[in-house]
Short mmCIF file of C-alpha atoms (C1' of nucleotides) in Angstrom, two decimals:
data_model
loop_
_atom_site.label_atom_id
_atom_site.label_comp_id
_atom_site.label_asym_id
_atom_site.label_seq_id
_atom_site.Cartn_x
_atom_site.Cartn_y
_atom_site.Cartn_z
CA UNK A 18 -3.70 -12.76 -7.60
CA UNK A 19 -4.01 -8.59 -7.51
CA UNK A 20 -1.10 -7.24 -8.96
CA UNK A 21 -0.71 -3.55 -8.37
CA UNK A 22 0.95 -0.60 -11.14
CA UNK A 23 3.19 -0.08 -8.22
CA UNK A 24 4.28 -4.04 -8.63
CA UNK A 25 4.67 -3.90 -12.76
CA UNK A 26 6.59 -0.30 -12.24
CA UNK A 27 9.19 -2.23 -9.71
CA UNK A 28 9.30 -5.33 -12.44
CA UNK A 29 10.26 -2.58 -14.89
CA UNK A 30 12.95 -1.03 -12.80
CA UNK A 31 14.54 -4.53 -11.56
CA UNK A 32 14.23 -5.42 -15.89
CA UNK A 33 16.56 -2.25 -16.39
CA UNK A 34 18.71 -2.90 -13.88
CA UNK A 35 19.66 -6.31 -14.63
CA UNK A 36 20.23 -4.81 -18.53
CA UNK A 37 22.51 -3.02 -17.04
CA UNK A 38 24.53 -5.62 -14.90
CA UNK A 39 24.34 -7.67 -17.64
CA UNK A 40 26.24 -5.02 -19.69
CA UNK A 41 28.95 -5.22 -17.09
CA UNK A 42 29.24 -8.65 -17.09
CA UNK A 43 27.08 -10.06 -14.45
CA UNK A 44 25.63 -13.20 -14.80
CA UNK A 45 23.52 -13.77 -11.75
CA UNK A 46 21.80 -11.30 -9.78
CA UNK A 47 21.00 -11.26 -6.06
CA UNK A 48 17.94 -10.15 -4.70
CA UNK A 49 19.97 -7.88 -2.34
CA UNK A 50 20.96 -6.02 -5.64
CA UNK A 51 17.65 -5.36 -6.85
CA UNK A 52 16.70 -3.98 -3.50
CA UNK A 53 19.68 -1.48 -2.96
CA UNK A 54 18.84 -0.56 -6.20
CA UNK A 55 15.52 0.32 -5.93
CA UNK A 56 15.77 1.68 -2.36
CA UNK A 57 13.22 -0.94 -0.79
CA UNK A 58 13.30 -4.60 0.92
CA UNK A 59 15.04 -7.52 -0.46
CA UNK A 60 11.77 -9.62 0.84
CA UNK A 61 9.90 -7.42 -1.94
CA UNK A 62 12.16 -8.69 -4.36
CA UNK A 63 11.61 -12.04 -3.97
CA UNK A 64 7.81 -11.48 -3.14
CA UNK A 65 7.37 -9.71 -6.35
CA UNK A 66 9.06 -12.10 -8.47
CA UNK A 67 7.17 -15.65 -6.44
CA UNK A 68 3.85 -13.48 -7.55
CA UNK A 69 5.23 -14.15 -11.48
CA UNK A 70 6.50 -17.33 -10.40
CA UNK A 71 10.32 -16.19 -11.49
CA UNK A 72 12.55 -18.61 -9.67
CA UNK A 73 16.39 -18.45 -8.16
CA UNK A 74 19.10 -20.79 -7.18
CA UNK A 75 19.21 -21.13 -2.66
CA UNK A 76 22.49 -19.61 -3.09
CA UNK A 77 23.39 -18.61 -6.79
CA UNK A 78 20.52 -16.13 -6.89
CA UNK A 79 19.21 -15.09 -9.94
CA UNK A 80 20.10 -15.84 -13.58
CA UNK A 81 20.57 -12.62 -15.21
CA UNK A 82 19.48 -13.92 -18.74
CA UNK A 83 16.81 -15.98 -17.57
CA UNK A 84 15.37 -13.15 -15.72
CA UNK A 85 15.53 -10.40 -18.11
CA UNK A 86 14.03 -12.67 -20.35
CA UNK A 87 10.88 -13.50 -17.78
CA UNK A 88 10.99 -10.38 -17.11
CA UNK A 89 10.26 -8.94 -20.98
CA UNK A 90 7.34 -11.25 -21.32
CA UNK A 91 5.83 -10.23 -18.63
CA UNK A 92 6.02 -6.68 -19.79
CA UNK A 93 5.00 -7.70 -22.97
CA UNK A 94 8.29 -6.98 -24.38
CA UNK A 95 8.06 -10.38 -26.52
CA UNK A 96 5.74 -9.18 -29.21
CA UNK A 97 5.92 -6.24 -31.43
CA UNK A 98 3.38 -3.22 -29.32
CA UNK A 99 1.90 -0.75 -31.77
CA UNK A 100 0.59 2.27 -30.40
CA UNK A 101 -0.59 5.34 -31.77
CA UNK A 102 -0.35 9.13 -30.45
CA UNK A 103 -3.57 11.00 -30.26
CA UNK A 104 -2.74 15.01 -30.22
CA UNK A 105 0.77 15.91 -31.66
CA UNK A 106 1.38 19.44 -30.34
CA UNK A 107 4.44 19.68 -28.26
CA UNK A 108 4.63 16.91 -26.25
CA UNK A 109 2.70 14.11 -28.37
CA UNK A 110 5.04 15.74 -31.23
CA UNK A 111 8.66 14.93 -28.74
CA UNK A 112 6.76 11.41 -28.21
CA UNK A 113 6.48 10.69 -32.06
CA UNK A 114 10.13 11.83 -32.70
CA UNK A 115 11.55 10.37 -29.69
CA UNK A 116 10.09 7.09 -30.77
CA UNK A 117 10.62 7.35 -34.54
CA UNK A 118 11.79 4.57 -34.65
CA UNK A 119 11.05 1.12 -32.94
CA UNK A 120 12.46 1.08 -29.74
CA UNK A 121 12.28 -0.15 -26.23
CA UNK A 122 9.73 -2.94 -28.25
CA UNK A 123 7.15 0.17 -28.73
CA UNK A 124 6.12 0.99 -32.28
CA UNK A 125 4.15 4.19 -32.93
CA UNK A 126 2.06 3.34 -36.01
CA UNK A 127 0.74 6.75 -36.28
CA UNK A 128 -0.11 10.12 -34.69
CA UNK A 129 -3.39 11.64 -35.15
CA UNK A 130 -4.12 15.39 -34.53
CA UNK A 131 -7.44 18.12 -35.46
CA UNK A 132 -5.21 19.64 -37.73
CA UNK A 133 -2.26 17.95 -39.03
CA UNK A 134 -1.34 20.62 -41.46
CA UNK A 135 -0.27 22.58 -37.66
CA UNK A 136 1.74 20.28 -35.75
CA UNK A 137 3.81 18.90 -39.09
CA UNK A 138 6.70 21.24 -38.32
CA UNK A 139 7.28 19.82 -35.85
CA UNK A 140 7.41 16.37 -37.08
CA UNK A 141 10.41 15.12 -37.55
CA UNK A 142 9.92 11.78 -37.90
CA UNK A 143 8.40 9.27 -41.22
CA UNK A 144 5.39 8.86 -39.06
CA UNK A 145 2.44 10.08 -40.82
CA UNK A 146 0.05 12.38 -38.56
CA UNK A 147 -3.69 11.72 -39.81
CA UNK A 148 -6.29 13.92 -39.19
CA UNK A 149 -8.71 12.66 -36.61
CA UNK A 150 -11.56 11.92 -38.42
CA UNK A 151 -9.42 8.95 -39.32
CA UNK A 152 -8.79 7.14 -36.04
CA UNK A 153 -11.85 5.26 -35.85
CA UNK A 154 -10.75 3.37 -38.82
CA UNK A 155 -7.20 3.39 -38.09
CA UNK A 156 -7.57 1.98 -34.83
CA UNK A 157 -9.74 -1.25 -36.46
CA UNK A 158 -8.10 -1.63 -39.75
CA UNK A 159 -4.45 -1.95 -37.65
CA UNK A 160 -6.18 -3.11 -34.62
CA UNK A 161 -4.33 -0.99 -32.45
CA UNK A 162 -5.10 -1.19 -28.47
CA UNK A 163 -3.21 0.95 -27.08
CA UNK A 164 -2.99 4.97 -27.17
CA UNK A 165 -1.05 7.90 -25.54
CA UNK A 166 -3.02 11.04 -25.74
CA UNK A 167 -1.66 14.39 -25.78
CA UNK A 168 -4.66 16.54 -26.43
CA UNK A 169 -5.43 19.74 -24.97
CA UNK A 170 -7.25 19.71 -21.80
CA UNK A 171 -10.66 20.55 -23.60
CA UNK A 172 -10.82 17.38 -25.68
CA UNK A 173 -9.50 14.67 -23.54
CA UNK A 174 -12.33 13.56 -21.97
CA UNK A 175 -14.34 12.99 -25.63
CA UNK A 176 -10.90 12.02 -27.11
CA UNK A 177 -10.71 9.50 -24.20
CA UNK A 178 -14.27 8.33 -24.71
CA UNK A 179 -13.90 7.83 -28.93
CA UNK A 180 -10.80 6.19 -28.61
CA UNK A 181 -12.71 3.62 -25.96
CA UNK A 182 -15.78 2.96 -28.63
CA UNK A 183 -13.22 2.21 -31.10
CA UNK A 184 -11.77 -0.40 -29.12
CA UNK A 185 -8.65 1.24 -27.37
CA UNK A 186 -7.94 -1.25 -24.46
CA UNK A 187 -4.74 0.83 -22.66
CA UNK A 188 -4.68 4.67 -22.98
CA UNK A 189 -1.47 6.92 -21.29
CA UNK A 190 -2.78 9.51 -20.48
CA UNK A 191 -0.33 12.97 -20.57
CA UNK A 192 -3.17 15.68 -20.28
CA UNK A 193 -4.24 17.70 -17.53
CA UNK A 194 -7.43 15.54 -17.32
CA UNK A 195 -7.41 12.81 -14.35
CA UNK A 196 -9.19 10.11 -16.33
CA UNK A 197 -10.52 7.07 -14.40
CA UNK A 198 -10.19 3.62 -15.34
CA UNK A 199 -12.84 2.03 -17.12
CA UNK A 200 -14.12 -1.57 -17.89
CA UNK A 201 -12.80 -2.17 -21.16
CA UNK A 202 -9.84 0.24 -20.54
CA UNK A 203 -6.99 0.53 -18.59
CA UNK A 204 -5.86 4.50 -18.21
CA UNK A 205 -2.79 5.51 -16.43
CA UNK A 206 -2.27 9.40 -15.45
CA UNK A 207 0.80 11.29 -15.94
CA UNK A 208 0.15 15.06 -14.97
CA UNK A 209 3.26 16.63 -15.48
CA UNK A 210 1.94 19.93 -13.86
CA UNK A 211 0.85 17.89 -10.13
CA UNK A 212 4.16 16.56 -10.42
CA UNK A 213 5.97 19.51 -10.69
CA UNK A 214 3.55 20.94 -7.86
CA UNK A 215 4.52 18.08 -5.88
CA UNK A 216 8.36 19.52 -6.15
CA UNK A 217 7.41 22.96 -5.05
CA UNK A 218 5.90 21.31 -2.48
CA UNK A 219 8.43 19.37 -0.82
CA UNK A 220 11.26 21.82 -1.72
CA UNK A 221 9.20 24.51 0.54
CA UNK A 222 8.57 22.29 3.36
CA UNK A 223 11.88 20.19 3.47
CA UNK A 224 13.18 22.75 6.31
CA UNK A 225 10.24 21.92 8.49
CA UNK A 226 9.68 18.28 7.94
CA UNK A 227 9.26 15.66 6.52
CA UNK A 228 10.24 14.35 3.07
CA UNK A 229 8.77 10.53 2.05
CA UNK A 230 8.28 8.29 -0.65
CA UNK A 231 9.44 8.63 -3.86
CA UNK A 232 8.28 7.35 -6.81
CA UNK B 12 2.61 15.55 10.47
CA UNK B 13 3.86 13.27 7.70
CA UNK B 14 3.22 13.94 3.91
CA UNK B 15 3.03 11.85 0.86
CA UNK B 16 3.91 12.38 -2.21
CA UNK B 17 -0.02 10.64 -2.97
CA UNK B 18 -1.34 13.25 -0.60
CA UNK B 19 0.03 16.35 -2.45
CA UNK B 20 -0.62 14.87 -5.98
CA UNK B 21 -4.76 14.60 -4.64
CA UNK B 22 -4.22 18.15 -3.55
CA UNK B 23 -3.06 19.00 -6.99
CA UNK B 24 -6.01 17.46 -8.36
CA UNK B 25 -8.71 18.87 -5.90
CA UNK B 26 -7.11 22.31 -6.94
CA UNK B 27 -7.66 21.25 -10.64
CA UNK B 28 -11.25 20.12 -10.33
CA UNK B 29 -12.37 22.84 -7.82
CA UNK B 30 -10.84 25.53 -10.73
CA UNK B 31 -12.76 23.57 -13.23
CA UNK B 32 -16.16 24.17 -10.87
CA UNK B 33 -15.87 27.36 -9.99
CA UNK B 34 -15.90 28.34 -13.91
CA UNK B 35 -19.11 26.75 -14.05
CA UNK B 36 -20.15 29.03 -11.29
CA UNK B 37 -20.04 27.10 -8.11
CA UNK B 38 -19.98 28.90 -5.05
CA UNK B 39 -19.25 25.68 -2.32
CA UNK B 40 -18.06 22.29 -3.19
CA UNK B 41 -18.31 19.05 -0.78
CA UNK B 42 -15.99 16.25 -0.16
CA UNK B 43 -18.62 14.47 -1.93
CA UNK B 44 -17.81 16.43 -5.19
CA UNK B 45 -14.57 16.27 -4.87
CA UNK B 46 -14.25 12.28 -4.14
CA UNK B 47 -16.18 11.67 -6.95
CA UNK B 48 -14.43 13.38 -9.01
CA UNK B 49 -10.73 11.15 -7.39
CA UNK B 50 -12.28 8.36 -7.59
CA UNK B 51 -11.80 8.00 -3.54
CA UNK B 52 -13.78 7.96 -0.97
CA UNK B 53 -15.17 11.54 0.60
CA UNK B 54 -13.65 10.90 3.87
CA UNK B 55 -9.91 10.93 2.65
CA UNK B 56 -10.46 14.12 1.23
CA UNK B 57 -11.64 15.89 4.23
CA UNK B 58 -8.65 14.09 6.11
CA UNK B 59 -6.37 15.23 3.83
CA UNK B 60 -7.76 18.78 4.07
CA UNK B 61 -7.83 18.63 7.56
CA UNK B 62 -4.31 17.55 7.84
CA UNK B 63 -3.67 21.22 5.94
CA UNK B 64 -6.31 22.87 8.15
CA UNK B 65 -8.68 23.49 5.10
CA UNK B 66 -11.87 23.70 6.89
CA UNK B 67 -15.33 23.36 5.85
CA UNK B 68 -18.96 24.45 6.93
CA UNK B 69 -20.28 21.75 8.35
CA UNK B 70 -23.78 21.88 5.90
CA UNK B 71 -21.97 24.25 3.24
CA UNK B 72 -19.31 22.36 2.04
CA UNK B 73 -15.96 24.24 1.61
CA UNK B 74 -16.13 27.82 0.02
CA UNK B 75 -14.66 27.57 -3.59
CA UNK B 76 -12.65 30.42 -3.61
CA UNK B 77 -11.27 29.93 -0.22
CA UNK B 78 -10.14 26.29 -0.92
CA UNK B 79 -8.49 27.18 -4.17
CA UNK B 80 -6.47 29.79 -2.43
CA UNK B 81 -5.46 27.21 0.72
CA UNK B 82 -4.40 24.91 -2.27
CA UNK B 83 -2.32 27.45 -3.71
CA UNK B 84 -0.60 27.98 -1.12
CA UNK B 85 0.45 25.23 0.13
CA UNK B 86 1.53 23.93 -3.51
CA UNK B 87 3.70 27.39 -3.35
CA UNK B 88 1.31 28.96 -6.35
CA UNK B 89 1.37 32.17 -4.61
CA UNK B 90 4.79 32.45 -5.48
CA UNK B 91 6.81 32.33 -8.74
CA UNK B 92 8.48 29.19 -9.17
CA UNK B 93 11.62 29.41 -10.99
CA UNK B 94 13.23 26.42 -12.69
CA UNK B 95 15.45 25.11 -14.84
CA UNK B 96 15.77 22.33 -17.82
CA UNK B 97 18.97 20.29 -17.78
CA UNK B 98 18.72 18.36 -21.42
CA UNK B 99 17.23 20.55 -24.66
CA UNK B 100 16.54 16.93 -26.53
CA UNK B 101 12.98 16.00 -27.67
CA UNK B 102 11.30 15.92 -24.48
CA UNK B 103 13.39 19.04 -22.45
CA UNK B 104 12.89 20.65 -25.44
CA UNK B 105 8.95 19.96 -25.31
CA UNK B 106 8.77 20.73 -21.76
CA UNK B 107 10.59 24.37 -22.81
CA UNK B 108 8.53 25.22 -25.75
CA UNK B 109 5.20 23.98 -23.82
CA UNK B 110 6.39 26.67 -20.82
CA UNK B 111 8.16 29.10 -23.30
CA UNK B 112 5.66 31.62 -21.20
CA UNK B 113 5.14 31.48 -17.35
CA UNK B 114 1.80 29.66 -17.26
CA UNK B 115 0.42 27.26 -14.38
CA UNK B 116 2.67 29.68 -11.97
CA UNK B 117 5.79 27.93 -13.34
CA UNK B 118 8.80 29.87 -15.08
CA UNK B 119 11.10 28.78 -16.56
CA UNK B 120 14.48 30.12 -16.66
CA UNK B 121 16.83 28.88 -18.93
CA UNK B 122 17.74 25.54 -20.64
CA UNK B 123 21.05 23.33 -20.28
CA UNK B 124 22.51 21.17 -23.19
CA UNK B 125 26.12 19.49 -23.80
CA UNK B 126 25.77 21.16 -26.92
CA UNK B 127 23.49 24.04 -27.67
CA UNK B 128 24.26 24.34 -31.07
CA UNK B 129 22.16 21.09 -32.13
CA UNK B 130 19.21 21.56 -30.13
CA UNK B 131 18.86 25.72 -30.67
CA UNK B 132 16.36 24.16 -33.72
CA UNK B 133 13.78 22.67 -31.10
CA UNK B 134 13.77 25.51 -29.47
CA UNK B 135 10.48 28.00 -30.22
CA UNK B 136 10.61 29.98 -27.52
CA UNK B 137 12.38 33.14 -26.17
CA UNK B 138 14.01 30.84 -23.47
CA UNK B 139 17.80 30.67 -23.64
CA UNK B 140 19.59 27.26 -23.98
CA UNK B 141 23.34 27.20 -22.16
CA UNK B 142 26.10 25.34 -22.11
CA UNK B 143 26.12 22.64 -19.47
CA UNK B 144 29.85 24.26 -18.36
CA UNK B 145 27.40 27.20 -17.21
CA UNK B 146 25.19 25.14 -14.92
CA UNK B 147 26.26 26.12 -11.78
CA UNK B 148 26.97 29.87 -12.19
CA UNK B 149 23.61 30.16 -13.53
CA UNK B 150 22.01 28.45 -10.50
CA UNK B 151 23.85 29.84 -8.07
CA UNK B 152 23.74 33.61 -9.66
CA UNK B 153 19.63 33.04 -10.06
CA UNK B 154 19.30 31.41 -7.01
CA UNK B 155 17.11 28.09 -8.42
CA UNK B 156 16.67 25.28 -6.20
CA UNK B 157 14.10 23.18 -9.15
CA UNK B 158 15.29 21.24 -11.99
CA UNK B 159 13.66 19.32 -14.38
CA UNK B 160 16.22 16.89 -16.13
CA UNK B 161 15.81 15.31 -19.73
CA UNK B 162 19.58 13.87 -20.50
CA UNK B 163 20.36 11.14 -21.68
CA UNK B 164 20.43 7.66 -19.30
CA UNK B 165 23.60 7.74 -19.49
CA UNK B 166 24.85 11.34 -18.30
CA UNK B 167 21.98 11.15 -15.59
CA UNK B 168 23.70 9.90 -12.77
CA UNK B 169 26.78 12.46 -12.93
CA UNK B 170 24.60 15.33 -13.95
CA UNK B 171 21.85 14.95 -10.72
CA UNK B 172 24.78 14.76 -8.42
CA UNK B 173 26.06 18.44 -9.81
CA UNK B 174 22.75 19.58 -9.64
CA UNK B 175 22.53 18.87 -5.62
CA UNK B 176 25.97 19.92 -5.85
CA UNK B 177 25.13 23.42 -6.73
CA UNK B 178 22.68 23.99 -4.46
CA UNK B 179 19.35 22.52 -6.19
CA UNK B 180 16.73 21.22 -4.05
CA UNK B 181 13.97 19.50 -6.13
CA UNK B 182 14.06 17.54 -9.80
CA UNK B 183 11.83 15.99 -11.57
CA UNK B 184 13.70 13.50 -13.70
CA UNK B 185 12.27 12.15 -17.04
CA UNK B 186 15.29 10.20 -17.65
CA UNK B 187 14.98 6.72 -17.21
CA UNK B 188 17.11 6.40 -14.78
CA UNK B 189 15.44 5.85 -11.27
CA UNK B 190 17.14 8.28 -8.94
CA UNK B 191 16.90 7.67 -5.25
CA UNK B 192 15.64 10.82 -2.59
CA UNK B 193 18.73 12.57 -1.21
CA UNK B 194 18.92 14.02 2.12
CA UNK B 195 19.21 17.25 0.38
CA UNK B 196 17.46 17.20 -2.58
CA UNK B 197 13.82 15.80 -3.23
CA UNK B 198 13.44 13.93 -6.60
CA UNK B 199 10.28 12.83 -7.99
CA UNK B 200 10.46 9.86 -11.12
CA UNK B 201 8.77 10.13 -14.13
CA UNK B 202 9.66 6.82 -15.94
CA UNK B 203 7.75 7.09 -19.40
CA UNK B 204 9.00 3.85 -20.74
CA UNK B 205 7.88 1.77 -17.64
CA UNK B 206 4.37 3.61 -17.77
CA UNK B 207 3.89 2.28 -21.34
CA UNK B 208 4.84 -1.12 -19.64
CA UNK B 209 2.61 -1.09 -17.52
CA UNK B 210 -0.19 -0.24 -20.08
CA UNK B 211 1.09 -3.19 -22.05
CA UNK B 212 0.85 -5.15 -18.59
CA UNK B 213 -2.51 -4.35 -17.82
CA UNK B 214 -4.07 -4.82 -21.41
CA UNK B 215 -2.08 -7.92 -21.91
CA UNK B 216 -3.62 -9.61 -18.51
CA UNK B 217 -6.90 -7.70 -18.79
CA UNK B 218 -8.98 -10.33 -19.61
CA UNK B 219 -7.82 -13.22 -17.26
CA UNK B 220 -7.84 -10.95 -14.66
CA UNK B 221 -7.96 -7.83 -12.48
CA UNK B 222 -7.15 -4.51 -13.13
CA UNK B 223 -6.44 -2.15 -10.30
CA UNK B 224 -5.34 0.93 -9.51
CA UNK B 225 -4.82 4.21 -11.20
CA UNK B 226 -2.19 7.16 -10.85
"C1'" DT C 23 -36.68 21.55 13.70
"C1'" DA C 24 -34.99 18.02 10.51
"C1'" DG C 25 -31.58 17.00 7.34
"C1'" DA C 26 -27.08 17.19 5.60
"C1'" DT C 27 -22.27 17.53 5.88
"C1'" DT C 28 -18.09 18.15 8.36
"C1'" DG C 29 -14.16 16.56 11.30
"C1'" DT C 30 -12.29 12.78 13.57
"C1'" DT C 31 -11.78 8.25 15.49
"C1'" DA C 32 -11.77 3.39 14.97
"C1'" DA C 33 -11.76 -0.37 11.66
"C1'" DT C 34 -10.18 -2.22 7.53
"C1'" DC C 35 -7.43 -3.08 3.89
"C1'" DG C 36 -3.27 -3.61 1.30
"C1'" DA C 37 1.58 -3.15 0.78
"C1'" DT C 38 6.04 -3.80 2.73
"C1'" DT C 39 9.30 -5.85 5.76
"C1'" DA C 40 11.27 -9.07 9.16
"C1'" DA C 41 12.29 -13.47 10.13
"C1'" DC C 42 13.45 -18.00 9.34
"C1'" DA C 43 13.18 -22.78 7.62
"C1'" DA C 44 14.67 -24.97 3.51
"C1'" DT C 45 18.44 -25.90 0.74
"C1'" DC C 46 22.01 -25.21 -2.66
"C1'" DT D 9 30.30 -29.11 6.03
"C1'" DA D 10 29.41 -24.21 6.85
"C1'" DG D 11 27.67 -20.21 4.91
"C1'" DA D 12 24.66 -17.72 2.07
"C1'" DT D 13 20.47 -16.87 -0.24
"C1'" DT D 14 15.95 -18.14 -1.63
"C1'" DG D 15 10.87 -18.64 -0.90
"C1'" DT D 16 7.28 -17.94 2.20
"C1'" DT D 17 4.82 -16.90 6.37
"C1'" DA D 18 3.79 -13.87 10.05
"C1'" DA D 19 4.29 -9.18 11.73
"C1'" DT D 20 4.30 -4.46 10.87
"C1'" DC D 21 3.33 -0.37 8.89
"C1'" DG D 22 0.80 3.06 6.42
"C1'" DA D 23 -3.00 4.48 3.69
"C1'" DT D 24 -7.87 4.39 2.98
"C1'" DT D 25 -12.53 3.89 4.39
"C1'" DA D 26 -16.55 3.39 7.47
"C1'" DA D 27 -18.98 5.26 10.92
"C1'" DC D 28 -20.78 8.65 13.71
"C1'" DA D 29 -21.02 12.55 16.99
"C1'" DA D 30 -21.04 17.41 16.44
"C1'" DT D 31 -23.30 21.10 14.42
"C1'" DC D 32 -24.72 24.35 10.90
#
DNA sequence: TAGATTGTTAATCGATTAACAATC
DNA sequence: TAGATTGTTAATCGATTAACAATC
């Protein structure tokens, strides 16, 4: 069984959706629902959820409950996640304070920066920022697997290498850098500068043409 | 001709990688290079240039300088790109400090908040911050047709529908909210909870299985 | 010239959808 | 029962890659 980022991203989505019916009072969920919701098939629906073996009722559809629940241990919602942030200049610093505290089932244990004595003003959060010497040791004592690095464009590729030696499994990855995924790591891009390219892009051309996919 | 959002993120990043090279001097890159580099195979970047008529030399490779301008262009680089930020919290607020200059060919104009007053402390630049109530006189008066939105989940919805309301033609929406295309507006999704899910996803399930695809 | 690389077409691969039997 | 929705298979669609003729 392959399952795809594009599949987990959809399980995400159809997990906040069905919070939110669930908030209104629904207690089953169709996967005609999902599908308008999402803007694609109601056949994806049910394919994506057969892959996870997440079952329905021939008519009743889905059991909201039951399925938010499948749904947040798939997504590893079930256990505590501690992460740490690696680089806390403006955006790892909005990351640490928008996650101050628990949330969502993420933890940030810790942010780690060259020079911590910098980017504390704009910490405004309990979470200690540790210099970076210190994330070798960090990262073993707490056993920590999974990092989001907001380093400068410079660093991320030895950032990204360290943080692999000392046994980072999952790395988020918000600098300029495309990183590739690696054996022992999995590494998921977010340029924020393509993306906002990508918006010129279509905004230019929508007179022409075009205009596809979302994301 | 159609285009994918995919297609113009690679273009983003052969832009990126081809900068990178010719400040090491490079005179010519090849598809080679550059798929290397992607992680993809050399024959979807020359189809991809070709669908942009980027040409090559057939033994030279493409001519650095040349290809970055092509890029450019079509990512509308040659041109300032005005836009706004609708929601001065932790992240808008990032996004404003981190472009409180024009830089990457993006300006940005002003910031929007409910209530200016209690974000005016995140705010380190020279940018102004508004009241929401002057949204659409701003827009209109500065003619902006980009967006970036950081509200809150819950003012999303209402907020995106002013925005293509007063004339704006592109967002890119870090709220988690997933907001569907609109004939008259592009929008692109940047969903930072679900990409930490799908890190936990992919670590989680690493070792019984797979692993697959980047972004 | 021989060798290397482009540009493009055909083949492959994977993701999505349509369709429908099963059944609640 | 009749009607509606699931679960799954086959069909379709689109994106990527392999292959190779053209040619610098």
């Amino acid at each position: 069984m392959k399952i795809s980022k594009d599949t987990i991203l959809r399980l995400s989505q159809y997990k906040n959706i069905t919070v939110k019916l669930k908030s209104l009072g629904f207690v089953k969920v169709f996967s005609d629902n999902l599908a308008d919701a999402l803007g694609i098939s109601s056949s994806l629906v049910r394919k994506d959820f057969s892959m996870f073996e997440i079952t329905g009722n021939k008519r009743g559809g889905y059991a909201v409950d039951e399925l938010i629940e499948k749904l947040n241990t798939i997504l590893g919602k079930d256990k505590v996640q501690n992460v740490i942030i690696v680089g806390c200049g403006r955006i790892g610093s909005a990351l640490l304070n928008y996650y101050r505290y628990p949330k969502d089932g993420i933890t940030v244990k810790a942010g780690f920066d060259i020079s911590p004595a910098d980017v504390t003003s704009l910490n405004d959060s309990n979470i200690p920022i540790y210099d970076i010497s210190e994330l070798e040791s960090f990262i073993k004592d707490n056993n920590i697997k999974i990092a989001i690095i907001c380093v400068s464009e410079n660093s991320a590729t030895a950032v990204t290498e360290n943080l692999i030696r000392y046994g980072i499994e999952g790395i988020l990855n918000f600098t300029p850098v495309l990183l590739k995924n690696h054996a022992d790591c999995f590494i998921s891009n977010v340029n924020i500068k393509s993306e906002i390219e990508n918006i010129f892009y279509f905004v230019h051309f929508a007179n022409q043409e075009n205009i596809e996919k979302q994301s």
